[in-house]
Coordinates of C-alpha atoms in Angstrom, one line a residue:
M1 CA -93.5 -67.4 124.1
L2 CA -94.6 -65.9 121.3
R3 CA -96.0 -69.0 118.3
P4 CA -97.5 -68.2 115.0
R5 CA -101.1 -68.9 114.7
L6 CA -102.4 -68.2 111.6
H7 CA -106.5 -67.2 111.3
A8 CA -107.3 -70.4 110.0
A9 CA -109.4 -69.0 107.5
C10 CA -107.2 -67.5 105.8
A11 CA -104.2 -69.7 106.5
S12 CA -106.7 -72.0 104.4
I13 CA -106.4 -69.4 101.6
L14 CA -103.0 -69.3 101.9
S15 CA -102.6 -73.1 101.3
L16 CA -104.5 -73.2 98.4
A17 CA -102.3 -70.1 96.5
L18 CA -99.5 -72.5 97.7
L19 CA -101.0 -75.8 96.5
T20 CA -103.0 -76.0 94.6
P21 CA -101.4 -78.5 91.7
G22 CA -99.2 -77.0 88.9
L23 CA -99.2 -73.0 90.6
M24 CA -96.0 -75.5 91.9
S25 CA -95.0 -76.1 88.5
A26 CA -93.8 -73.3 85.6
Q27 CA -95.5 -72.7 82.9
Q28 CA -92.8 -73.0 80.0
F29 CA -93.6 -70.9 77.6
G30 CA -91.6 -72.0 74.8
G31 CA -90.5 -75.3 75.6
P32 CA -93.4 -76.5 71.7
L33 CA -92.9 -74.4 68.9
A34 CA -93.6 -73.9 65.3
I35 CA -93.7 -71.4 62.5
S36 CA -96.4 -70.4 60.0
G37 CA -95.4 -68.4 57.1
N38 CA -94.4 -64.9 59.6
Q39 CA -96.2 -65.8 62.2
L40 CA -94.1 -67.8 65.4
L41 CA -96.3 -70.5 67.2
I42 CA -95.9 -70.9 71.1
G43 CA -97.0 -73.4 73.5
E44 CA -96.3 -73.8 77.7
G45 CA -95.1 -77.1 78.1
G46 CA -95.5 -77.2 81.9
N47 CA -98.6 -75.9 82.0
Q48 CA -100.6 -78.3 84.7
T49 CA -103.4 -75.9 85.7
L50 CA -104.5 -73.2 83.8
S51 CA -106.6 -74.4 79.9
G52 CA -104.2 -74.0 77.6
L53 CA -103.1 -71.4 75.1
V54 CA -101.3 -71.2 71.7
Y55 CA -99.5 -67.8 71.5
V56 CA -99.5 -66.5 68.0
F57 CA -96.6 -63.7 67.0
G58 CA -96.1 -61.5 64.3
E59 CA -94.2 -58.7 62.9
V60 CA -95.9 -55.0 64.2
D61 CA -94.1 -51.8 63.1
G62 CA -90.5 -53.8 63.5
T63 CA -91.2 -56.2 66.8
W64 CA -92.8 -59.0 67.2
S65 CA -95.5 -58.7 69.4
E66 CA -98.3 -61.2 70.4
V67 CA -101.4 -61.2 67.6
D68 CA -103.2 -63.6 68.9
Q69 CA -104.1 -66.5 71.5
L70 CA -105.5 -70.3 70.4
Q71 CA -107.4 -71.8 72.9
V72 CA -110.7 -74.3 73.0
T73 CA -112.6 -73.2 75.8
D74 CA -112.9 -69.8 77.9
E75 CA -112.7 -71.5 81.4
L76 CA -109.5 -70.5 82.5
R77 CA -109.5 -72.9 85.2
Q78 CA -109.8 -76.2 82.8
P79 CA -106.4 -77.8 82.8
D80 CA -106.5 -79.5 79.3
G81 CA -103.0 -79.6 77.8
F82 CA -103.7 -77.8 74.6
G83 CA -100.3 -76.6 73.6
R84 CA -98.3 -79.1 74.8
A85 CA -97.5 -80.1 71.6
L86 CA -98.0 -78.9 68.0
D87 CA -96.0 -78.8 64.9
A88 CA -97.7 -76.3 61.5
E89 CA -97.3 -76.9 57.7
G90 CA -98.4 -73.6 55.9
D91 CA -101.3 -73.2 56.3
Q92 CA -102.1 -75.9 58.6
L93 CA -101.7 -76.0 62.8
L94 CA -102.5 -79.4 64.4
V95 CA -102.6 -79.0 68.8
G96 CA -102.2 -81.3 71.0
A97 CA -104.5 -81.4 74.3
P98 CA -103.4 -84.6 76.0
I99 CA -104.8 -83.8 79.7
E100 CA -108.1 -83.9 77.8
G101 CA -107.0 -86.1 75.2
A102 CA -107.7 -84.2 71.8
A103 CA -106.0 -83.1 69.1
Y104 CA -107.1 -80.0 66.9
F105 CA -106.5 -78.9 63.5
F106 CA -106.6 -75.3 62.8
R107 CA -106.1 -73.7 59.2
R108 CA -104.6 -69.6 58.6
T109 CA -106.5 -68.0 56.6
S110 CA -105.4 -65.3 54.1
G111 CA -105.6 -62.5 56.5
G112 CA -103.2 -64.4 58.9
D113 CA -106.1 -65.9 61.1
W114 CA -106.2 -69.2 62.5
V115 CA -109.8 -70.9 62.6
Q116 CA -110.1 -74.2 64.0
E117 CA -111.7 -76.7 62.0
Q118 CA -111.4 -80.3 63.3
A119 CA -110.9 -82.1 66.9
L120 CA -110.1 -85.6 67.6
L121 CA -110.8 -87.6 70.4
G122 CA -108.7 -90.3 71.9
T123 CA -110.0 -92.9 74.4
E124 CA -110.2 -92.0 78.1
G125 CA -106.7 -91.7 80.0
G126 CA -105.2 -92.1 77.0
R127 CA -103.2 -89.2 76.8
F128 CA -103.6 -89.0 73.4
G129 CA -102.3 -85.6 72.0
S130 CA -99.0 -85.9 73.5
A131 CA -97.1 -85.5 70.2
V132 CA -98.3 -84.5 67.1
A133 CA -96.5 -84.4 63.1
L134 CA -98.6 -83.4 60.1
A135 CA -96.3 -84.5 56.9
G136 CA -99.2 -83.3 53.8
D137 CA -102.2 -85.5 53.9
L138 CA -101.1 -87.1 56.9
A139 CA -100.9 -86.4 60.6
L140 CA -100.0 -88.3 63.7
V141 CA -101.2 -88.7 67.1
S142 CA -100.2 -90.3 70.2
A143 CA -102.2 -91.2 73.2
P144 CA -98.7 -92.8 75.4
Q145 CA -101.7 -94.1 77.8
E146 CA -103.6 -95.9 76.0
G147 CA -102.1 -99.7 77.3
P148 CA -98.5 -99.5 75.9
G149 CA -98.8 -96.8 74.0
A150 CA -100.0 -96.5 70.6
V151 CA -100.0 -93.6 67.3
H152 CA -102.9 -93.0 65.7
M153 CA -103.0 -91.7 62.1
F154 CA -105.3 -89.8 60.0
Q155 CA -105.6 -89.1 56.3
R156 CA -107.0 -85.6 55.1
G157 CA -110.1 -86.2 52.2
A158 CA -111.2 -84.6 49.6
D159 CA -113.3 -82.2 51.7
G160 CA -110.3 -81.0 53.9
L161 CA -111.5 -83.1 57.1
W162 CA -109.3 -86.0 58.5
S163 CA -110.3 -89.6 58.9
P164 CA -109.2 -92.3 61.0
A165 CA -105.9 -94.2 59.1
G166 CA -104.6 -96.9 61.1
Q167 CA -103.0 -97.5 63.9
I168 CA -99.4 -98.1 65.0
D169 CA -98.8 -100.2 68.7
S170 CA -96.3 -100.6 70.7
P171 CA -93.5 -103.1 69.6
N172 CA -92.7 -104.0 73.2
Q173 CA -96.7 -104.9 74.6
A174 CA -94.8 -105.6 78.2
G175 CA -93.5 -101.6 78.2
N176 CA -95.6 -98.8 77.9
G177 CA -95.5 -94.6 77.5
F178 CA -95.1 -95.5 73.8
G179 CA -95.6 -92.0 71.6
G180 CA -94.4 -89.8 73.9
L181 CA -92.0 -88.1 71.6
M182 CA -92.5 -88.8 67.5
A183 CA -90.2 -87.5 64.6
T184 CA -91.2 -87.6 61.3
D185 CA -89.4 -86.9 57.5
G186 CA -93.3 -88.1 55.5
D187 CA -91.3 -91.5 55.0
H188 CA -90.0 -92.8 58.3
L189 CA -91.4 -91.9 61.8
L190 CA -89.8 -92.4 65.0
V191 CA -91.5 -93.0 68.3
T192 CA -89.8 -92.9 71.7
A193 CA -91.2 -95.2 74.6
A194 CA -90.9 -95.6 78.5
G195 CA -87.0 -95.8 80.1
A196 CA -86.6 -97.8 83.1
G197 CA -86.2 -95.2 85.9
R198 CA -85.7 -91.2 85.8
G199 CA -82.8 -90.6 83.0
A200 CA -82.5 -94.1 81.7
A201 CA -81.8 -94.6 78.1
A202 CA -85.6 -94.9 76.5
P203 CA -86.5 -97.0 73.4
V204 CA -86.4 -95.3 70.6
Y205 CA -88.7 -97.3 67.4
A206 CA -88.8 -96.4 63.9
F207 CA -91.3 -97.8 60.7
R208 CA -91.3 -96.9 57.2
L209 CA -94.7 -95.2 57.0
E210 CA -95.8 -97.3 53.9
G211 CA -96.9 -100.1 54.9
M212 CA -96.2 -99.0 58.6
E213 CA -93.7 -101.4 58.2
S214 CA -91.6 -101.9 62.0
L215 CA -87.4 -101.7 61.2
G216 CA -87.0 -102.0 64.9
E217 CA -85.0 -100.3 67.9
L218 CA -82.5 -97.6 67.2
Q219 CA -79.8 -98.9 70.1
A220 CA -76.9 -97.3 70.9
T221 CA -74.4 -98.8 73.3
D222 CA -71.9 -97.2 76.1
L223 CA -74.3 -95.4 77.9
G224 CA -73.8 -95.3 81.5
D225 CA -76.8 -94.9 83.8
R226 CA -78.7 -91.3 83.3
S227 CA -78.7 -91.1 79.6
Q228 CA -81.9 -90.0 78.8
Y229 CA -81.1 -91.4 75.8
G230 CA -84.4 -90.8 73.6
A231 CA -84.7 -87.2 74.9
A232 CA -85.1 -86.0 71.3
V233 CA -85.3 -87.5 68.5
A234 CA -85.5 -86.0 64.7
V235 CA -85.0 -87.9 61.2
R236 CA -84.5 -86.6 57.4
D237 CA -84.0 -88.4 54.2
G238 CA -83.8 -91.5 56.1
T239 CA -81.2 -90.9 58.5
A240 CA -82.6 -90.7 62.4
Y241 CA -81.2 -88.7 64.8
V242 CA -81.7 -89.5 68.6
G243 CA -80.5 -87.2 71.6
A244 CA -79.2 -88.7 74.7
P245 CA -77.8 -85.0 76.8
G246 CA -77.5 -87.3 79.7
V247 CA -74.7 -89.0 78.4
D248 CA -71.1 -88.6 79.9
N249 CA -72.1 -86.8 83.1
R250 CA -74.3 -84.7 81.1
V251 CA -72.0 -83.0 78.8
G252 CA -74.6 -85.0 76.0
S253 CA -74.5 -86.7 72.3
V254 CA -76.7 -87.8 69.5
F255 CA -76.9 -90.9 67.9
S256 CA -77.2 -90.8 64.0
F257 CA -78.7 -94.4 61.7
D258 CA -79.2 -95.4 58.5
L259 CA -83.4 -96.3 58.0
R260 CA -82.8 -96.9 54.0
G261 CA -81.9 -100.5 54.7
D262 CA -84.1 -103.8 56.1
A263 CA -82.8 -102.2 59.6
P264 CA -81.5 -99.1 61.2
E265 CA -77.7 -98.9 61.2
P266 CA -76.0 -97.2 63.3
Q267 CA -74.2 -94.2 61.5
G268 CA -72.1 -92.1 64.5
R269 CA -72.0 -89.9 67.5
L270 CA -72.2 -86.5 67.7
G271 CA -71.0 -84.4 70.4
P272 CA -70.3 -80.8 72.0
I273 CA -67.2 -78.7 70.4
Y274 CA -66.9 -77.1 73.9
V275 CA -66.8 -80.4 76.0
A276 CA -68.5 -79.1 79.6
V277 CA -70.3 -81.0 82.1
G278 CA -73.9 -80.2 82.4
A279 CA -73.9 -78.9 78.4
S280 CA -76.6 -81.4 78.2
F281 CA -76.2 -81.4 74.2
G282 CA -78.7 -82.8 72.4
S283 CA -81.5 -82.1 74.5
S284 CA -83.3 -80.8 71.6
I285 CA -82.9 -81.6 67.8
T286 CA -84.6 -80.1 64.3
A287 CA -83.6 -81.2 61.0
T288 CA -84.4 -79.2 58.9
D289 CA -83.7 -79.3 54.6
S290 CA -80.6 -77.7 55.1
Q291 CA -79.5 -77.5 58.6
L292 CA -78.9 -80.2 61.4
L293 CA -80.0 -78.2 64.5
I294 CA -79.2 -79.2 68.3
G295 CA -79.8 -78.1 71.7
A296 CA -77.0 -77.7 74.7
P297 CA -79.2 -75.5 76.9
G298 CA -76.2 -76.1 79.7
T299 CA -73.9 -74.3 77.7
G300 CA -72.0 -71.3 79.8
G301 CA -74.0 -71.4 82.1
T302 CA -77.1 -70.2 79.3
G303 CA -76.6 -72.6 76.7
A304 CA -76.2 -73.0 72.6
L305 CA -77.6 -74.3 69.7
Y306 CA -75.7 -76.1 66.9
A307 CA -76.4 -75.5 63.5
I308 CA -74.7 -77.6 61.5
E309 CA -74.3 -77.4 57.5
D310 CA -74.9 -80.4 54.8
D311 CA -71.4 -79.4 54.1
E312 CA -71.0 -80.6 58.1
S313 CA -69.5 -76.9 58.9
V314 CA -71.0 -75.8 61.9
R315 CA -72.4 -72.8 63.7
I316 CA -72.9 -72.0 67.6
V317 CA -75.9 -70.0 68.0
T318 CA -75.6 -68.0 71.2
S319 CA -77.7 -65.6 72.2
P320 CA -75.7 -62.1 73.8
T321 CA -79.8 -61.7 75.5
A322 CA -79.7 -64.9 77.9
P323 CA -79.5 -64.9 81.3
R324 CA -77.9 -67.2 83.0
G325 CA -80.0 -70.3 83.5
A326 CA -82.2 -69.4 80.4
S327 CA -81.4 -73.4 79.1
F328 CA -81.3 -71.9 75.7
G329 CA -81.3 -74.2 72.9
S330 CA -83.9 -76.4 75.1
S331 CA -86.4 -76.7 72.2
V332 CA -86.1 -74.9 68.4
A333 CA -88.4 -74.1 64.8
L334 CA -87.2 -73.4 61.4
A335 CA -88.8 -72.1 58.2
E336 CA -89.8 -69.3 56.1
G337 CA -86.6 -67.5 56.6
L338 CA -87.0 -67.8 60.4
A339 CA -85.5 -68.9 63.4
I340 CA -87.4 -69.8 67.2
V341 CA -84.9 -70.6 70.2
G342 CA -86.8 -72.1 73.3
A343 CA -85.2 -70.8 75.9
V344 CA -87.4 -72.3 79.2
G345 CA -85.7 -71.4 81.7
V346 CA -85.9 -67.4 81.6
D347 CA -87.7 -66.0 84.5
E348 CA -87.7 -69.1 87.2
R349 CA -88.9 -71.6 83.5
Q350 CA -91.8 -69.3 83.3
G351 CA -89.9 -69.2 79.1
A352 CA -88.8 -67.1 76.5
V353 CA -88.0 -67.3 73.2
V354 CA -85.5 -65.5 71.0
V355 CA -86.2 -64.9 67.1
F356 CA -83.1 -64.7 64.6
D357 CA -83.3 -64.3 60.9
G358 CA -82.3 -66.6 58.9
A359 CA -79.1 -65.9 58.6
W360 CA -78.8 -66.3 62.6
D361 CA -79.0 -62.5 63.5
E362 CA -80.6 -61.8 66.8
L363 CA -84.2 -60.0 66.2
G364 CA -85.7 -60.0 69.3
T365 CA -87.1 -61.4 72.4
V366 CA -90.6 -62.7 72.7
V367 CA -92.5 -63.9 76.3
N368 CA -95.9 -64.0 77.3
E369 CA -97.9 -62.3 79.8
A370 CA -97.8 -64.8 83.4
R371 CA -101.3 -65.8 84.2
G372 CA -103.0 -67.0 86.9
F373 CA -106.2 -66.5 89.4
A374 CA -107.9 -62.9 90.3
S375 CA -107.9 -61.8 93.8
I376 CA -110.5 -62.3 96.1
T377 CA -111.6 -60.5 99.0
G378 CA -114.5 -58.6 100.8
D379 CA -116.8 -61.5 101.1
E380 CA -116.4 -65.4 102.1
I381 CA -116.7 -68.0 99.7
H382 CA -118.7 -71.3 100.5
C383 CA -117.2 -74.6 99.9
V384 CA -120.6 -75.6 97.9
E385 CA -119.7 -79.3 96.5
G386 CA -116.7 -79.4 96.1
Q387 CA -116.3 -75.8 94.8
A388 CA -115.2 -72.4 96.2
A389 CA -114.4 -70.0 93.6
L390 CA -112.1 -71.3 90.5
F391 CA -110.9 -74.0 93.6
E392 CA -111.7 -77.2 94.8
C393 CA -112.8 -77.6 98.4
R394 CA -113.9 -79.6 101.4
D395 CA -115.7 -78.5 104.1
V396 CA -113.2 -75.2 104.1
N397 CA -114.7 -71.8 103.0
I398 CA -112.5 -68.7 100.9
T399 CA -111.6 -65.5 102.8
A400 CA -109.5 -64.0 100.5
F401 CA -107.3 -64.7 98.2
V402 CA -104.0 -63.1 97.3
P403 CA -102.6 -63.6 93.9
I404 CA -98.1 -64.1 93.9
A405 CA -98.0 -60.7 92.0
E406 CA -99.6 -58.8 94.1
I407 CA -97.1 -60.1 97.7
G408 CA -94.2 -58.5 96.1
G409 CA -93.6 -61.6 92.9
A410 CA -92.3 -60.9 89.4
R411 CA -92.9 -62.9 86.2
G412 CA -92.2 -66.8 86.9
T413 CA -91.8 -66.1 90.5
R414 CA -93.6 -69.4 92.6
V415 CA -94.1 -69.1 96.7
N416 CA -93.2 -72.2 98.7
D417 CA -93.4 -72.0 102.4
I418 CA -95.6 -70.1 105.5
W419 CA -94.7 -68.6 108.8
G420 CA -96.5 -66.8 110.7
W421 CA -96.2 -63.7 113.6
T422 CA -98.2 -62.0 115.7
D423 CA -97.1 -58.4 117.2
P424 CA -97.6 -58.5 120.9
E425 CA -98.1 -55.0 121.0
T426 CA -100.0 -54.2 118.5
G427 CA -101.8 -57.5 117.8
I428 CA -101.5 -57.4 114.0
E429 CA -101.0 -60.8 112.8
Y430 CA -98.7 -61.7 109.7
A431 CA -98.4 -64.3 107.5
I432 CA -95.0 -64.5 106.1
V433 CA -95.0 -66.5 103.1
G434 CA -91.5 -68.0 101.1
R435 CA -91.0 -67.2 97.2
T436 CA -88.6 -67.9 95.5
N437 CA -87.0 -64.8 95.0
G438 CA -87.5 -63.5 98.9
T439 CA -89.8 -63.5 101.5
S440 CA -93.2 -61.4 101.3
F441 CA -94.5 -59.9 105.1
V442 CA -98.5 -59.6 104.5
D443 CA -101.3 -58.3 107.1
I444 CA -104.3 -61.2 107.5
S445 CA -105.4 -59.1 110.5
D446 CA -108.6 -58.5 108.3
P447 CA -108.4 -62.1 106.4
Y448 CA -111.4 -61.0 104.1
Q449 CA -108.5 -58.3 103.5
P450 CA -105.2 -59.2 103.0
V451 CA -102.7 -56.2 102.8
Y452 CA -99.0 -56.6 101.5
V453 CA -97.0 -55.3 104.0
G454 CA -93.0 -56.1 102.2
D455 CA -90.7 -57.5 101.1
L456 CA -87.2 -59.1 102.2
P457 CA -85.9 -59.8 99.0
A458 CA -83.2 -62.6 98.5
T459 CA -79.4 -62.6 99.6
P460 CA -77.6 -61.0 97.0
G461 CA -76.1 -62.7 95.1
S462 CA -78.1 -66.6 96.0
R463 CA -79.9 -68.3 93.0
I464 CA -83.5 -68.2 92.6
A465 CA -84.7 -71.7 94.9
I466 CA -88.3 -72.8 95.2
W467 CA -87.4 -74.1 99.2
R468 CA -87.2 -71.4 101.1
D469 CA -88.0 -72.1 105.0
M470 CA -89.1 -69.4 107.6
K471 CA -89.1 -69.8 112.0
V472 CA -89.4 -67.2 114.3
Y473 CA -88.2 -67.1 117.7
E474 CA -88.7 -63.3 119.9
N475 CA -90.0 -61.3 116.9
H476 CA -87.4 -62.1 114.7
V477 CA -87.7 -64.5 111.1
Y478 CA -84.9 -66.5 110.4
V479 CA -84.5 -67.2 106.6
V480 CA -83.2 -70.2 104.8
A481 CA -83.1 -71.6 101.2
D482 CA -82.1 -75.1 100.0
G483 CA -79.8 -75.1 96.2
A484 CA -79.1 -71.0 96.7
G485 CA -75.5 -71.1 96.5
E486 CA -74.5 -68.2 99.3
H487 CA -77.5 -67.8 101.1
G488 CA -76.6 -68.0 104.2
V489 CA -79.6 -67.4 107.3
Q490 CA -80.7 -64.0 106.9
V491 CA -82.4 -62.2 109.9
L492 CA -84.9 -59.8 109.9
D493 CA -86.3 -57.9 113.0
L494 CA -90.1 -58.1 112.8
T495 CA -91.0 -55.2 114.8
R496 CA -90.3 -53.2 111.2
L497 CA -93.3 -54.5 110.2
R498 CA -94.8 -51.2 112.2
E499 CA -93.2 -48.9 109.5
F500 CA -96.0 -49.8 107.4
Q501 CA -97.8 -46.2 106.4
G502 CA -99.9 -47.9 102.8
Q503 CA -97.0 -48.8 101.0
P504 CA -95.1 -51.6 100.6
I505 CA -91.7 -51.9 102.0
T506 CA -88.2 -53.4 100.5
F507 CA -86.8 -54.4 103.8
D508 CA -82.7 -55.2 104.4
E509 CA -81.7 -58.1 106.8
T510 CA -81.3 -56.8 110.2
F511 CA -78.2 -59.6 110.2
H512 CA -77.0 -62.1 107.9
Y513 CA -76.0 -65.4 109.2
D514 CA -72.8 -66.8 107.0
G515 CA -71.5 -69.7 108.5
I516 CA -73.8 -72.1 106.0
H517 CA -74.8 -71.3 102.1
S518 CA -77.6 -73.1 101.9
A519 CA -79.7 -75.6 104.5
H520 CA -83.2 -77.4 103.0
N521 CA -84.6 -76.0 106.7
I522 CA -84.3 -74.3 110.1
V523 CA -85.4 -75.9 113.4
I524 CA -86.5 -73.8 116.4
N525 CA -86.9 -74.7 119.6
E526 CA -88.0 -72.2 121.0
E527 CA -88.2 -73.2 125.1
T528 CA -84.0 -73.5 125.1
G529 CA -83.8 -70.7 122.3
F530 CA -81.5 -72.8 119.9
A531 CA -81.8 -73.0 116.1
Y532 CA -80.6 -75.9 113.5
T533 CA -80.2 -75.8 110.4
V534 CA -81.0 -78.6 108.2
G535 CA -80.4 -80.5 105.3
N536 CA -76.8 -78.0 104.5
S537 CA -74.9 -77.8 101.6
G538 CA -73.0 -76.0 98.9
G539 CA -70.2 -74.3 101.6
G540 CA -69.6 -73.3 105.4
E541 CA -69.7 -75.6 108.0
T542 CA -72.6 -78.3 106.5
C543 CA -72.4 -80.8 109.7
G544 CA -72.7 -83.5 107.2
G545 CA -76.5 -81.7 106.5
G546 CA -77.4 -82.7 110.0
L547 CA -78.0 -79.9 112.6
H548 CA -75.8 -77.0 112.2
I549 CA -76.9 -75.3 115.7
L550 CA -77.4 -71.7 116.7
N551 CA -77.1 -70.2 119.5
L552 CA -79.8 -67.3 119.9
S553 CA -79.4 -65.9 123.3
T554 CA -79.8 -62.5 121.5
P555 CA -82.3 -62.8 118.7
S556 CA -80.5 -60.7 116.2
R557 CA -77.5 -61.9 115.8
P558 CA -77.1 -65.5 116.1
V559 CA -74.2 -68.0 117.1
F560 CA -72.7 -71.2 115.8
D561 CA -73.2 -73.3 118.8
G562 CA -72.0 -77.0 117.2
C563 CA -72.7 -80.0 115.0
F564 CA -74.4 -82.9 115.0
A565 CA -75.1 -85.4 112.3
D566 CA -75.8 -89.9 112.7
P567 CA -73.5 -91.3 110.0
E568 CA -75.2 -93.9 110.4
T569 CA -78.4 -92.5 107.9
G570 CA -78.3 -91.1 105.0
R571 CA -77.9 -91.6 101.4
R572 CA -74.0 -90.9 101.7
G573 CA -73.6 -91.6 105.3
T574 CA -73.2 -88.1 106.5
G575 CA -76.5 -87.5 108.3
Y576 CA -78.2 -85.6 106.0
S577 CA -81.7 -85.0 107.4
H578 CA -84.4 -83.2 105.3
D579 CA -86.3 -81.7 108.3
A580 CA -86.3 -82.2 112.5
Q581 CA -87.8 -81.2 115.4
C582 CA -86.5 -80.7 119.1
V583 CA -87.8 -80.4 122.6
I584 CA -87.5 -80.5 125.8
Y585 CA -88.4 -84.3 127.0
E586 CA -91.0 -84.7 129.2
G587 CA -92.3 -88.2 128.7
P588 CA -92.1 -91.7 130.5
D589 CA -88.1 -92.2 130.1
E590 CA -87.3 -91.0 133.4
E591 CA -83.3 -91.4 132.2
H592 CA -84.2 -88.8 128.7
R593 CA -86.5 -86.6 131.0
G594 CA -85.5 -82.6 131.4
K595 CA -83.2 -82.8 128.1
E596 CA -83.3 -81.9 124.4
I597 CA -84.1 -84.0 122.1
C598 CA -84.0 -83.8 118.7
L599 CA -85.8 -86.0 115.8
G600 CA -84.4 -86.0 112.5
S601 CA -86.3 -86.6 109.7
N602 CA -83.2 -88.2 107.4
E603 CA -83.2 -89.8 104.0
T604 CA -82.5 -93.5 105.2
A605 CA -84.4 -93.4 108.8
L606 CA -85.3 -91.2 111.3
S607 CA -82.9 -89.9 113.5
I608 CA -83.1 -89.4 117.5
A609 CA -80.4 -87.1 119.2
D610 CA -79.1 -86.0 123.1
V611 CA -78.4 -82.1 121.7
S612 CA -78.3 -81.0 125.2
D613 CA -74.8 -80.3 125.6
K614 CA -74.5 -78.7 122.1
D615 CA -69.9 -79.4 122.4
A616 CA -70.8 -83.2 123.0
P617 CA -74.2 -84.2 121.4
I618 CA -74.9 -87.8 120.5
T619 CA -77.1 -90.4 119.1
I620 CA -79.8 -92.6 121.1
S621 CA -81.1 -93.7 118.1
S622 CA -82.3 -94.5 115.0
A623 CA -85.3 -96.5 113.0
S624 CA -85.7 -97.0 109.3
Y625 CA -88.8 -96.4 107.5
P626 CA -90.9 -98.8 106.6
K627 CA -90.6 -100.1 103.1

């Protein structure tokens, strides 16, 4: 029986590609937005691995094109968070770099170039620069992990330099995360803190900047669980707006408050015109002199933006070019007769920005070029003092590194899992790499010169999935994906890899099993020739998310052969299993020796079952996890 045995050195390198922090996280180009004159300023809200950039776009020969990049280091592998927060006012730009704990001031010259003028540094570990705001000669920079959190104030002097001008501390010294988001109209300031859990309402505090007077907390009622209250804030002329996109099963709402008195006074509640579960109305809020802009990035599957005029007329802005899952409306900036709307879901959350004129006529869409590390081939890179090339290491050398773009990936594609196969005739060893949009096959016989052989695209009509799992049996690979809709089990005869003649091949499935839709994982007992999909969902015979049993006696055509799920386990009492291992038991317990036993890593307990009789599998035992 052939078992996967990836060359140790090459396996470690492919693991680096999979596990380097942040490569699993989309960069989310188009989260932070600002406009200065005729230039668009765009950051990357999700970049955790590379040094940060702020992309500058301008109109060139009638087309919006990248004209500059702002950065504070030339080192690629230097995550600083630069560009996660930004605000522009006139020719001034303030950029936060919270991983580094800094904020940077830039000035736009008459020629349109940006010049860095000053850097501000916070205390180590305080995440100084997480949120920034400009209001004339006042600059505000938050540090939400500086104790319970703080907002630092800076005043611009006659020499153009910024000096400390005070600090606003969290009203709740027992809380944390004060300064996660900020908004100001020059007279008032809104600051959010951390909620009590995922999706929970976040405290939102209001201040009057003159005298740094605290006005109290902006509190809303009847929010329900996971309201995400405080996910977005804005303030204009003494009226505060707080987004709660999770309210009413993610329909979403925006709550308004009057700040002109001694304490915040609730004014009302805004909701979407098109009420739909998942619309997430209130995910972004921008208040301008004449409009209130509210994002609803889940509307209609692509997203929408509500533009509310002072006369209370409403325009619903959408983009006919935005693809499904674009999250159009996740951010917005409006100035100088231009509007830009973030669509951070485009290209697997790599992100895009849609450009409009002042009348909301679409002018185009801008994207950045996905960044990453250059390939490493030919020579072994030794791990010296914890570093091998750009990668951290310990007791492992690099024989090669292959970027995702060179193994079938497109803009935004990520990788998530790996398996292997050795051809019994040729001896060629292959890595089988799961991508969000398919499966790659790489010849790693020479671990210093990996060769991309081909691609098995994801099942047509299925959704992009970061959870893709593959296993091999009798020269066939079986591929499943989680949360992918009608994906099923893809089967490919691996001997087809022998067809490779130097150009990558796009393979068709040998067989498609549609008895399930999505699955979190697939397990194969090579001794018995049975496969087990687990974490099944979305349609077909899910078996409660437990073991969906497949007979592989004809490897190219798996056949359904039963279910097993332990209803005493799983969060919903269905026996949902995250992973499993099935073996022929050869241990000391004579009662079970020689039987096929499956150990299920279920949500709430370890489940142990005898699946020898596929028509009547039985629970042997279960054990809850330590707390």
